[in-house]
Coordinates of C-alpha atoms in Angstrom, one line a residue:
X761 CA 135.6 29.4 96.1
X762 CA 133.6 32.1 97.2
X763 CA 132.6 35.1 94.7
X764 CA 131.2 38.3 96.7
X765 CA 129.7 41.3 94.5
X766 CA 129.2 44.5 96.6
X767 CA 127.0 46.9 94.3
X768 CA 124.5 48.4 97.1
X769 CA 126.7 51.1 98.5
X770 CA 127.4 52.9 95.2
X771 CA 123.4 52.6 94.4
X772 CA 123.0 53.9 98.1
X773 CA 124.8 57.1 97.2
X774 CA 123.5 57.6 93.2
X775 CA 120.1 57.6 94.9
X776 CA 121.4 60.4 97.6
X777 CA 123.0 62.9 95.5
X778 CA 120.0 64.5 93.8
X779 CA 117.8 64.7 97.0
X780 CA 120.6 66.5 98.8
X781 CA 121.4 68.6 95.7
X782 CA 117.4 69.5 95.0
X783 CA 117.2 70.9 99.0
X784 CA 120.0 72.6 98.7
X785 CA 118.5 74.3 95.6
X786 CA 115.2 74.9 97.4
X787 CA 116.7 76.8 100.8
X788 CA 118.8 79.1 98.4
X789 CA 115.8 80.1 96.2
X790 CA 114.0 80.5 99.7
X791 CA 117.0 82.7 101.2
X792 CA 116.8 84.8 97.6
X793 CA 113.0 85.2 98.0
X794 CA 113.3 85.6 102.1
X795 CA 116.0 88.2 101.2
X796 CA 113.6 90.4 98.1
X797 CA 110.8 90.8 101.1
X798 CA 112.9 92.2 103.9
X799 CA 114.4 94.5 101.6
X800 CA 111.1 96.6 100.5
X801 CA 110.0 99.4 102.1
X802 CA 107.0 99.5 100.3
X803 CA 103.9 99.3 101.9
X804 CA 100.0 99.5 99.7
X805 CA 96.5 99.5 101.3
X806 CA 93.6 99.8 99.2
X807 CA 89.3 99.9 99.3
X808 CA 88.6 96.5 98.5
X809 CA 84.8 98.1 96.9
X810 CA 86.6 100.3 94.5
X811 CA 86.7 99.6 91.0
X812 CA 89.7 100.7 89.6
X813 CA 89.1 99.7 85.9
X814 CA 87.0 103.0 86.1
X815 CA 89.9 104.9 86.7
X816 CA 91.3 106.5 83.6
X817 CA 92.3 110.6 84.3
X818 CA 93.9 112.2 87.0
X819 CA 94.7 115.3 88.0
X820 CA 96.9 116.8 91.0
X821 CA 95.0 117.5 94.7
X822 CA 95.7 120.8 95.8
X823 CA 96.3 119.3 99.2
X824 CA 99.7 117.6 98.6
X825 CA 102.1 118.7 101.0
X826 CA 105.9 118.0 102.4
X827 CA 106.7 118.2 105.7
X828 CA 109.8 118.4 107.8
X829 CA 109.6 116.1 110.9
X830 CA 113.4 116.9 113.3
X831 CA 114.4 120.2 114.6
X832 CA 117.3 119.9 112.8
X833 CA 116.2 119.5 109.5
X834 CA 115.7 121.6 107.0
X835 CA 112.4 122.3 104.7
X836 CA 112.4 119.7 101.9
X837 CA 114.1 120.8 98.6
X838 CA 111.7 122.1 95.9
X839 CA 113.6 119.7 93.5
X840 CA 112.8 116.9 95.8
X841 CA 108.9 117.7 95.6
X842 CA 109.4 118.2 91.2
X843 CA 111.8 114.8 91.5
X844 CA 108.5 113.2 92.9
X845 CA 105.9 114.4 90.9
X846 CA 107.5 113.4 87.4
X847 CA 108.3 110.6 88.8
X848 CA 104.6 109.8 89.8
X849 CA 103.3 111.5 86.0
X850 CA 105.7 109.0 84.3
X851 CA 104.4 105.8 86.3
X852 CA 101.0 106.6 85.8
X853 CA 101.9 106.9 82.4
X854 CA 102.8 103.2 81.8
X855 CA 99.6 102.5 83.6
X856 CA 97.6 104.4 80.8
X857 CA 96.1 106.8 83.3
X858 CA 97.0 110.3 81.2
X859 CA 96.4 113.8 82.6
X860 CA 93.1 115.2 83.0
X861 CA 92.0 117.7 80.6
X862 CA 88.9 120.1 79.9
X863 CA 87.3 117.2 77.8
X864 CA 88.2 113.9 79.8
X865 CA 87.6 115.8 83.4
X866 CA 89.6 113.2 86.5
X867 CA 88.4 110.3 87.6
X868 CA 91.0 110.3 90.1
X869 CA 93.0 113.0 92.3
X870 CA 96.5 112.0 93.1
X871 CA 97.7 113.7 96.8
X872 CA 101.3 113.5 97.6
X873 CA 102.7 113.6 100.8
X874 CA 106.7 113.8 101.6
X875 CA 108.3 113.9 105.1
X876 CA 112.0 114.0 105.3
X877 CA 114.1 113.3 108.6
X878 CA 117.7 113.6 108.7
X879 CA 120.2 112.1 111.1
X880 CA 123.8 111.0 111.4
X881 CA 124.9 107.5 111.4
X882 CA 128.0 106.4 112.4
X883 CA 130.4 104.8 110.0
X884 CA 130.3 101.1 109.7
X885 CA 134.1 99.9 110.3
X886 CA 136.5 99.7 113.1
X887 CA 139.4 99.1 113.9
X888 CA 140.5 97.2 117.4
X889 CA 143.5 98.2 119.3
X890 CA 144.4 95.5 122.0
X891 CA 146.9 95.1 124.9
X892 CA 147.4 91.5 126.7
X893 CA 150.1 89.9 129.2
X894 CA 150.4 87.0 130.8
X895 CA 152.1 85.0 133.5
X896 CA 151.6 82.4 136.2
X897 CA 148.6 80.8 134.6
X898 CA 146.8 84.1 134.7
X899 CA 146.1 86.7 131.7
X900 CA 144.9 90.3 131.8
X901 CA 143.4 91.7 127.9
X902 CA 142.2 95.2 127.3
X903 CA 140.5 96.0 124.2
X904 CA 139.5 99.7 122.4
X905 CA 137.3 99.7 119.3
X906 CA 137.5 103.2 117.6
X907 CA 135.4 104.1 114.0
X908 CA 137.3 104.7 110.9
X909 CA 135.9 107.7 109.1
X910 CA 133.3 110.6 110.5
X911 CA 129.4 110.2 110.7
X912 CA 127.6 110.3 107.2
X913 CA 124.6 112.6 107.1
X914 CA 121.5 110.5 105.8
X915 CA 118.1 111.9 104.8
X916 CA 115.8 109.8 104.8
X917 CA 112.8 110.5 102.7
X918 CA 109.1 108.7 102.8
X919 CA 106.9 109.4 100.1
X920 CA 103.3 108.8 100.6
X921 CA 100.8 108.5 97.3
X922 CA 96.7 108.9 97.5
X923 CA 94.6 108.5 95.1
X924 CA 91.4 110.1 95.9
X925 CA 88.0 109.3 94.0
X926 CA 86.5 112.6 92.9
X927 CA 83.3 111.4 93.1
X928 CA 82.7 111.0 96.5
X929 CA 86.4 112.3 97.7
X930 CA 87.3 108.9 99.2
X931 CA 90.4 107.8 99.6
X932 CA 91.0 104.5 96.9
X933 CA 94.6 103.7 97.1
X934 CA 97.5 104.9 99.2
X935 CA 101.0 103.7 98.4
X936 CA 104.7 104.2 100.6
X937 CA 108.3 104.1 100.1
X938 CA 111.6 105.5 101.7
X939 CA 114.8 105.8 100.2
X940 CA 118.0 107.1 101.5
X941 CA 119.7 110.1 100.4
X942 CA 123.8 110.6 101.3
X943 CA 126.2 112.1 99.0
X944 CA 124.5 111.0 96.0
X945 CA 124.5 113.0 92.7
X946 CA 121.6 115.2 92.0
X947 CA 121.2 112.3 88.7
X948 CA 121.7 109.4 91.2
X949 CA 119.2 111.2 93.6
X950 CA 116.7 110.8 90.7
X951 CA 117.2 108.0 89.6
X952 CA 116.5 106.7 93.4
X953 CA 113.2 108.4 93.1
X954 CA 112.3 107.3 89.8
X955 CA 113.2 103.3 91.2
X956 CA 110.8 104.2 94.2
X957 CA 108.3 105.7 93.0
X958 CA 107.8 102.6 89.9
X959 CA 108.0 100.4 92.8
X960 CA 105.3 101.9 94.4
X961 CA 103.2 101.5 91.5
X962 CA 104.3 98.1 90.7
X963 CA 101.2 97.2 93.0
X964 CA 98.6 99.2 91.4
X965 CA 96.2 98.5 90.4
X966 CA 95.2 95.5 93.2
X967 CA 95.0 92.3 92.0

């Protein structure tokens, strides 16, 4: 009489399972992380010699500026520019860096700089129309791929931050962003620039 016990296979696979599940878990937190980069348009450079613990009050540059760069665009909105500049007060808020006054003079001079380019971009779906025959092991296809919907007008808007020391007028930090403006409400608009402009600061100070 012979007895046979088969065990190793099931063992085989127990031992499987978790390896496979912990790399699938690793190339999806990768793809989410991989994903988070590509997506920021946020770009920082610093002096590596400055020592921004110093900095505690700012004040405004006189030498912020907006600038239209296409011949067909026209001059950036006035509420674009006060959009912006709250928007930078209330970071720099949360940072504890308050408003220069006649008692606590600036450490710091903040220059803003906005360029806005607009453009049309054509719509994103299609629709296919196409004709075939056939006959006699031979086949003749035409195909016409037309876009649903007209062109949406984008302005795209880059927003450019200094921060000057006012000691020796030297540039410190500099921080970018761009954000996309279509037929967004004049609160949605806002809120884009309020999302932008705390991303911006997100990297400030340096670590």
């Amino acid at each position: 009489l012979i007895i046979s016990h088969i065990t190793a296979k099931p063992k085989v696979i127990a031992m499987k399972t978790p390896l496979i599940l912990t790399r699938l878990c690793t190339a999806a937190v990768f793809m989410v992380f991989l994903t988070a980069c590509q997506s920021s348009n946020v770009m920082v450079d610093y002096d590596t010699d400055a020592n921004f613990s110093a900095f505690h009050y700012y004040d405004w540059d006189n030498d912020s500026q907006t600038d239209s760069q296409t011949d067909n665009s026209l001059s950036l909105n006035p509420l674009m520019l006060e959009r912006t500049k709250t928007a930078v007060d209330n970071a720099l808020f949360t940072l504890f860096l308050n408003r220069a006054t006649k008692e606590a003079p600036a450490d710091i001079l903040i220059r803003l700089n906005i360029s806005s380019e607009t453009y049309n971009q054509e719509p994103n779906s299609r629709a296919s129309i196409g004709f075939g025959s056939g006959g006699n092991n031979s086949a003749i296809g035409v195909g016409l791929s037309l876009p649903i919907g007209g062109d949406t007008i984008i302005n795209e808007t880059r927003i450019v931050i200094d921060m000057i020391g006012v000691g020796d007028n030297k540039l410190k930090w500099r921080g970018s962003n761009t954000i996309k403006i279509s037929d967004q409400s004049a609160e949605e608009i806002t809120s884009l620039m309020n999302d932008a402009v705390a991303e911006i600061f997100s990297h400030y100070p340096p670590s």
